[in-house]
Coordinates of C-alpha atoms in Angstrom, one line a residue:
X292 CA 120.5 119.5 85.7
X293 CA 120.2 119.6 89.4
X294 CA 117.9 116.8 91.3
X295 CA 115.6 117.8 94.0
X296 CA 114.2 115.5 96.8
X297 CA 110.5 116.3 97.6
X298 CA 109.9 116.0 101.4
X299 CA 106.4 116.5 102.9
X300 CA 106.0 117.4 106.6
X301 CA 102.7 116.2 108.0
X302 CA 100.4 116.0 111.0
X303 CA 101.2 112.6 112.3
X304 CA 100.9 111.0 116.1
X305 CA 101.4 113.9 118.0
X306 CA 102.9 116.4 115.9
X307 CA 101.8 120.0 116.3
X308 CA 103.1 121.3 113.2
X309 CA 101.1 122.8 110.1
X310 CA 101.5 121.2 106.5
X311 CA 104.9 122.1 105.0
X312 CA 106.9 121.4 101.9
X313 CA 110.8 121.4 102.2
X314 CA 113.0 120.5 98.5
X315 CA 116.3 119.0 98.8
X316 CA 118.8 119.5 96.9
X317 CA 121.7 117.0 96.5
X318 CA 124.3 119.8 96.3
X319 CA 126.4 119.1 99.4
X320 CA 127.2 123.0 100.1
X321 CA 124.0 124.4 100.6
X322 CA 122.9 121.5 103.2
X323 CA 123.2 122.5 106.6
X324 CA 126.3 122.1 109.1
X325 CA 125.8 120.5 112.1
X326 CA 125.6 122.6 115.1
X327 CA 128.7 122.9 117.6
X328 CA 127.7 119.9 120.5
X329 CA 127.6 116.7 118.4
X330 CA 123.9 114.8 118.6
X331 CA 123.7 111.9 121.2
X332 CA 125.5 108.9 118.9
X333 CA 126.4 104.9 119.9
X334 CA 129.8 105.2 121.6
X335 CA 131.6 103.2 119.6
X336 CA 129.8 102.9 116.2
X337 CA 131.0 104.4 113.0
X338 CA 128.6 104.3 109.7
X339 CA 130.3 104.4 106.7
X340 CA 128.8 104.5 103.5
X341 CA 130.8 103.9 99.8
X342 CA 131.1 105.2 96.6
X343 CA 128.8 102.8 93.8
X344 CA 131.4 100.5 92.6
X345 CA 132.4 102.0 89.4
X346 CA 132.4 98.4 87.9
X347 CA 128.7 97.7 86.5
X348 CA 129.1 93.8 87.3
X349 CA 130.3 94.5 90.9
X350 CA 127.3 92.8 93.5
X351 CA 127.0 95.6 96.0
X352 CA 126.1 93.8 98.9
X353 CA 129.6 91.7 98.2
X354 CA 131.6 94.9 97.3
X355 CA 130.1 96.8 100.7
X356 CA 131.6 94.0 102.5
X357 CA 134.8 93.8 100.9
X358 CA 135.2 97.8 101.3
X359 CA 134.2 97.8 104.6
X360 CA 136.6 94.5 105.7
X361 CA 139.4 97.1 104.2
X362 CA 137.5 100.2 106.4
X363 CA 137.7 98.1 109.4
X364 CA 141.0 96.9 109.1
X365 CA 142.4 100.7 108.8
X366 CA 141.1 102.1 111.9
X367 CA 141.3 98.6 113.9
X368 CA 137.5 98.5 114.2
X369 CA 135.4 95.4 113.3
X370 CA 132.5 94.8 111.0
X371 CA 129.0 94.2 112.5
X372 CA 126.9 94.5 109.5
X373 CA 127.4 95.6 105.9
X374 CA 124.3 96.4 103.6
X375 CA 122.9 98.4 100.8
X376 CA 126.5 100.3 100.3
X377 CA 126.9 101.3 103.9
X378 CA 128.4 99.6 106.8
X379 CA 128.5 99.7 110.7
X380 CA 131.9 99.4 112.2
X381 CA 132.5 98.7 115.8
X382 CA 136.2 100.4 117.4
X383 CA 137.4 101.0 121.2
X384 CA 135.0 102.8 122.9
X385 CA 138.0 104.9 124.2
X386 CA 139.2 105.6 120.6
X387 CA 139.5 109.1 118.9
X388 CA 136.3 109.0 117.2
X389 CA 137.2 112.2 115.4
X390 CA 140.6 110.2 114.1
X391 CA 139.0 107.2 113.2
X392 CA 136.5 109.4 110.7
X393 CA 139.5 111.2 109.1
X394 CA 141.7 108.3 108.6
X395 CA 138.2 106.2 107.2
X396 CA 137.5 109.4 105.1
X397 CA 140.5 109.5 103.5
X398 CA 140.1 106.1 102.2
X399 CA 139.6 104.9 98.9
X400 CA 135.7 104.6 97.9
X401 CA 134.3 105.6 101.4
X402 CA 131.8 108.2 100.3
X403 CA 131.0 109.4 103.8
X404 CA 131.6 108.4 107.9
X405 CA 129.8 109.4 110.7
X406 CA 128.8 108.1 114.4
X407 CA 125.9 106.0 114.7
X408 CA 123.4 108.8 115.7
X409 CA 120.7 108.1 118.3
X410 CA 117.1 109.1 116.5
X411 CA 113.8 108.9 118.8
X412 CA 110.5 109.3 119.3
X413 CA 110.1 113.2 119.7
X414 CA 109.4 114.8 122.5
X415 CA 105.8 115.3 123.6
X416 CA 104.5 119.0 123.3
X417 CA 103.2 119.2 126.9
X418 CA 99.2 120.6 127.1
X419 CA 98.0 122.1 124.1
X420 CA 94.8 124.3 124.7
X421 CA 92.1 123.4 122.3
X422 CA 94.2 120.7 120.6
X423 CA 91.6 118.3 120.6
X424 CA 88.4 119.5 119.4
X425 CA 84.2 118.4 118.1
X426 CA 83.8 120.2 115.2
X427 CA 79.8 121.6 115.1
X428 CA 79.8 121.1 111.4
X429 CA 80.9 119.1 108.5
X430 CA 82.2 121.5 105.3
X431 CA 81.2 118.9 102.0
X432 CA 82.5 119.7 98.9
X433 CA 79.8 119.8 96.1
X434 CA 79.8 118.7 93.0
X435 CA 79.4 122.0 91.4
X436 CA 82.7 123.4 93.1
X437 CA 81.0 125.6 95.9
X438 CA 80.7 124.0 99.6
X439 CA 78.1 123.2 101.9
X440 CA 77.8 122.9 106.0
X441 CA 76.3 120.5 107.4
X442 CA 75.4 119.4 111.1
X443 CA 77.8 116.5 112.7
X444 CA 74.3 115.0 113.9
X445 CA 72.7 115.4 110.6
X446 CA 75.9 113.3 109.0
X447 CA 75.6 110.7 111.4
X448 CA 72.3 109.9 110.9
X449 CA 72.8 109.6 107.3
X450 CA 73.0 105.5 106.4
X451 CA 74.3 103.9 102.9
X452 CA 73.5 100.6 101.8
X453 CA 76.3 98.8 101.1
X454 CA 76.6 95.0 99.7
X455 CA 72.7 95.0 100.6
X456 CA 73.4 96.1 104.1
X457 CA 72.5 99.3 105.6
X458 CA 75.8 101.3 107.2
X459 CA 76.5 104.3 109.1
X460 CA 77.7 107.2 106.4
X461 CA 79.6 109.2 108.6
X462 CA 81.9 107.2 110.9
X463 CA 80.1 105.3 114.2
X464 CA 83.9 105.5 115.7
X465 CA 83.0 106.7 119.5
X466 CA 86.5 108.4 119.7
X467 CA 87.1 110.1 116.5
X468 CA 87.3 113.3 117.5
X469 CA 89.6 112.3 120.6
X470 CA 92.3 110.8 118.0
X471 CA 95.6 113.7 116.9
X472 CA 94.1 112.4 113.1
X473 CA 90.9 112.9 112.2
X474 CA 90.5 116.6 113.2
X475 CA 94.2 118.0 112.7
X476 CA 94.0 117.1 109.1
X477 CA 90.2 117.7 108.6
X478 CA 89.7 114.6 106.9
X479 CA 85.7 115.3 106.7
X480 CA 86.4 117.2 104.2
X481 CA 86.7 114.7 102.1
X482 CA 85.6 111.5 104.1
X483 CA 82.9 110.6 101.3
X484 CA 85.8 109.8 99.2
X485 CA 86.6 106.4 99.7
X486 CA 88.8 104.9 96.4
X487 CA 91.4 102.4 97.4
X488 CA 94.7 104.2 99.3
X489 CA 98.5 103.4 98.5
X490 CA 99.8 101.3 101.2
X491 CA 102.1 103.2 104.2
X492 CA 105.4 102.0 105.1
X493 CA 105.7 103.0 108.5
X494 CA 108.7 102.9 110.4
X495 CA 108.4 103.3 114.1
X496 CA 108.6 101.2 117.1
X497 CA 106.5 98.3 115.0
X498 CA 102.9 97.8 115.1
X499 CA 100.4 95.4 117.1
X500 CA 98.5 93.6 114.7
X501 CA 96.2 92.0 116.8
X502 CA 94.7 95.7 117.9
X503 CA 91.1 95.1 117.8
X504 CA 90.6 97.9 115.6
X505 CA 93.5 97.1 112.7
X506 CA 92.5 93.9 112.2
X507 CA 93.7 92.7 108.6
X508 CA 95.6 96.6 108.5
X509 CA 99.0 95.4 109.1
X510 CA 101.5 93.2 107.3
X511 CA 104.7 92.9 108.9
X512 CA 108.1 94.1 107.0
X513 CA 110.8 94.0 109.1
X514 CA 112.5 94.2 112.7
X515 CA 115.5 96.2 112.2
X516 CA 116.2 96.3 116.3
X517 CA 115.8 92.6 117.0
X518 CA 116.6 91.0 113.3
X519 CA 113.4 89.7 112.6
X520 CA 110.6 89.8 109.8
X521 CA 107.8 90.5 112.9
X522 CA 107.5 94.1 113.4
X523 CA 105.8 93.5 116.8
X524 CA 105.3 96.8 119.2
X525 CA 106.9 96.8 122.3
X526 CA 106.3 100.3 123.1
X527 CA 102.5 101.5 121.5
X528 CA 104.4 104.6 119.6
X529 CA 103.8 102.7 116.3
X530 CA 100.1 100.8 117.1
X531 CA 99.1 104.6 117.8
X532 CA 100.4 106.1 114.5
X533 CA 99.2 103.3 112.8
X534 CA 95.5 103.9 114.1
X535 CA 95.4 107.7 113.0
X536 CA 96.8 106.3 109.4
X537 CA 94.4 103.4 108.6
X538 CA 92.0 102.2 111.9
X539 CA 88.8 100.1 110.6
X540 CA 86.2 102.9 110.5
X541 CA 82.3 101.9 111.2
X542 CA 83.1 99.6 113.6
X543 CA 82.1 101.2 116.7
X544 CA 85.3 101.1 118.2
X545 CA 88.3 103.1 119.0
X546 CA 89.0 105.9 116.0
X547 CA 89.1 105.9 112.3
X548 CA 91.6 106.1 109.9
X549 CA 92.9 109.3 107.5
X550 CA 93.3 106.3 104.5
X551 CA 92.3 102.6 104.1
X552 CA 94.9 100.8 102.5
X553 CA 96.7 99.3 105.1
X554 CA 100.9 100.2 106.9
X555 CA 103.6 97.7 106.4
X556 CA 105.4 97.9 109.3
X557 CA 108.9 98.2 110.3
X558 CA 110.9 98.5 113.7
X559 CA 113.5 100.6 113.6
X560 CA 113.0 102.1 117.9
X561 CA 113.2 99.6 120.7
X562 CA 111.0 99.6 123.9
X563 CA 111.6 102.9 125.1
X564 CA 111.2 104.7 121.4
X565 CA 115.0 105.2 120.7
X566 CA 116.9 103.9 117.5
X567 CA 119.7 104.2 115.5
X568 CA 120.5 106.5 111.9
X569 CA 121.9 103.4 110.7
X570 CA 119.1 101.4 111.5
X571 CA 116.3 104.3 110.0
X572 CA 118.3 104.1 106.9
X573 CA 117.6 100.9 107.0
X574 CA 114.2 101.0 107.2
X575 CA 114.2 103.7 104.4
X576 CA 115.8 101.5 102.2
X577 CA 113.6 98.9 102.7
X578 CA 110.2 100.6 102.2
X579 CA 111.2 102.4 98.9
X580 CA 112.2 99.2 97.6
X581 CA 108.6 97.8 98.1
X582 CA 106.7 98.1 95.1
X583 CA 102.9 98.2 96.6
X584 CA 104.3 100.8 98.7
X585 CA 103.5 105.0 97.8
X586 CA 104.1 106.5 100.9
X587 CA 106.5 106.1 104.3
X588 CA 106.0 107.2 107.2
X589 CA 108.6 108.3 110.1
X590 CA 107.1 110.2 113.8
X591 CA 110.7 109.9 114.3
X592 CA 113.8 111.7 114.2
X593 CA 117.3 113.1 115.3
X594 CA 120.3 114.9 114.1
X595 CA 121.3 115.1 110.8
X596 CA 123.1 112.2 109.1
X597 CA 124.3 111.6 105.7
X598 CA 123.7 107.6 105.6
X599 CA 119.8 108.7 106.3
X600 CA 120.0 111.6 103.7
X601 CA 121.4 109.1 101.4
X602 CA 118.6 107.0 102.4
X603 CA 116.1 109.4 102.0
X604 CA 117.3 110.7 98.6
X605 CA 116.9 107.2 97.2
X606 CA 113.4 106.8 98.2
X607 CA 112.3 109.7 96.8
X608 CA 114.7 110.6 93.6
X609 CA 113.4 108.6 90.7
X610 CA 116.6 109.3 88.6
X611 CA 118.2 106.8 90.9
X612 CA 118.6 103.3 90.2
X613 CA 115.7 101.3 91.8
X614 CA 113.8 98.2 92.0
X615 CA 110.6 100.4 92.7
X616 CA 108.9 101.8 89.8
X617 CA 108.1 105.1 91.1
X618 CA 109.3 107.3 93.4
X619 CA 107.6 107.9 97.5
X620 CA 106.6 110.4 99.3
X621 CA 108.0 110.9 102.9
X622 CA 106.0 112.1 105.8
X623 CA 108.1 112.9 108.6
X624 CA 108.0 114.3 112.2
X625 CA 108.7 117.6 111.8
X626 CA 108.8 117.9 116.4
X627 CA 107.0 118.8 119.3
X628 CA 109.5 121.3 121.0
X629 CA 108.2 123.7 119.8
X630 CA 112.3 124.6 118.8
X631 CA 114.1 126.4 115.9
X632 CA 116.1 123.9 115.3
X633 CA 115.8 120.9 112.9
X634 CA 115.0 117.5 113.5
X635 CA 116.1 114.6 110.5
X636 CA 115.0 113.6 108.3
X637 CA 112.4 116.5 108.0
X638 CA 115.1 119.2 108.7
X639 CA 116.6 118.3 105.1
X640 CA 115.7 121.5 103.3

């Protein structure tokens, strides 16, 4: 029987798409071509992933390396890195990139190779007309199924006690209706809900974790772009996404957070928001095998590629052999281009 990958397009920093639900399946026909004009890539670069060794005592990080030592040799290109059964190979800039692929191809246990595909930040929209908006009303869900509207002033004059203190119900945040969050996904529906959340992976430029308002929000995964375990955010792409997924709420500052457990971080886009597929498979690989984490996030994407579709398919397959107990959701940038054409890793359909 036939796998299927769950993906789950969201509203996430900037993203003016509705909800969506895309399946995957792992049958290599019905996946889409790529599009005559080859996506931006590293000049240079050639990911290659591998076959699983068919020998169960094989280590993979040691058989990767050995495969792609014989990968290398064969198109006169040298290793940079080899990890989690794929590899990056570096050959002339001037070679035949098209003839290095078909001679790699065609060798024994390569499973797929491809350029080193430039992924990004995407685009910004450009002015949306009523984008941001202050709802009049609050719509609570009752306990007896029906619904009830209530004034935004009433709710925030509403206080809880809490750990004997008396607290604001509704969030005191001065800009949470001035946040892409809060609103788009009309988290006041169910704001009173407030049970521990799964924490995010999120894999973007990094995050700042000494942003007033995610203070004790962050832990820091990895650095994919300057090979470190300090995700730190040169750019504000990540800080920002991180905000509208877990900001301290009642703290009369900045916005609140959709959820409240927390982002792991990891940097996979450098300064000016751009990144490599080899480096968001990576990252993908890295947050599904984290056990404390249920959901990653990417506001990221490119053209398609099969070492991030590989990625992707073992975060989210639990048939798969995996260190992670259960399987993750993936919310993904779905673009702001408002184009026909895909973006990946939420283009896989």
């Amino acid at each position: 029987m036939k796998t299927r990958i769950l993906l789950t397009i969201v509203l996430v920093a900037g993203l003016i798409l509705p909800y969506t639900s895309l399946r995957l399946s792992p049958a290599f026909a019905a996946l889409p071509q790529q599009e005559e004009g080859e996506p931006p890539y590293v000049p240079g670069e050639l990911v290659v992933g591998f076959a699983a060794s068919s020998s169960a005592g094989d280590d993979t990080a040691q058989a990767s390396a050995a495969m792609a030592n014989a990968v290398a040799k064969g198109i006169d290109g040298q290793v940079l890195e080899a990890s989690d059964g794929m590899a990056l190979i570096k050959i002339d800039e001037t070679a035949d990139v098209q003839s290095a692929i078909t001679t790699a191809s065609a060798m024994s246990g390569v499973k797929y190779v491809e350029p080193n595909y430039i992924y990004s930040i995407p685009e910004a929209a450009g002015t949306l007309a009523g984008a941001v908006t202050n709802p009049k009303a609050v719509i609570q869900q009752l306990k007896d199924g029906g619904t009830e509207s209530i004034p935004v002033e009433e709710m925030r004059a509403q206080t809880t006690r809490i750990d004997g203190q008396i607290q604001a119900t509704f969030p005191n945040d001065p800009n949470l209706y001035t946040n892409w969050g809060w609103d788009w996904v009309d988290a006041e529906i169910i704001w009173t809900a407030v049970p521990a959340a799964s924490r995010v992976c999120l894999i973007d430029t990094g995050v700042d974790a000494t942003s007033p308002d995610l203070v004790g929000k962050v832990l820091h995964g990895y650095d994919y772009v300057n090979v470190d375990t300090i995700a730190e955010d040169d750019n504000g792409h990540g800080t920002h996404v991180a905000g509208i997924i877990t900001a301290n709420m009642n703290n009369l500052k900045g916005i609140a957070g959709v959820a409240n457990g927390g982002v792991l971080a990891v940097k996979v886009l450098t300064s000016q928001g751009y990144g490599t597929s080899y480096d968001v498979a990576l990252g993908i690989r890295y947050c599904a095998n984290n056990p404390y984490v249920k959901v990653i996030s990417m506001s990221l994407g490119g053209g398609f590629s099969w070492a991030v579709y590989y990625a992707v398919d073992y975060a989210v397959n639990p048939t798969l052999p995996r260190p992670a107990s259960a399987a993750k959701l993936i919310v993904a940038a779905a673009g702001n281009g408002n184009s026909s054409s895909p973006i990946y890793p939420a283009g896989f359909s």
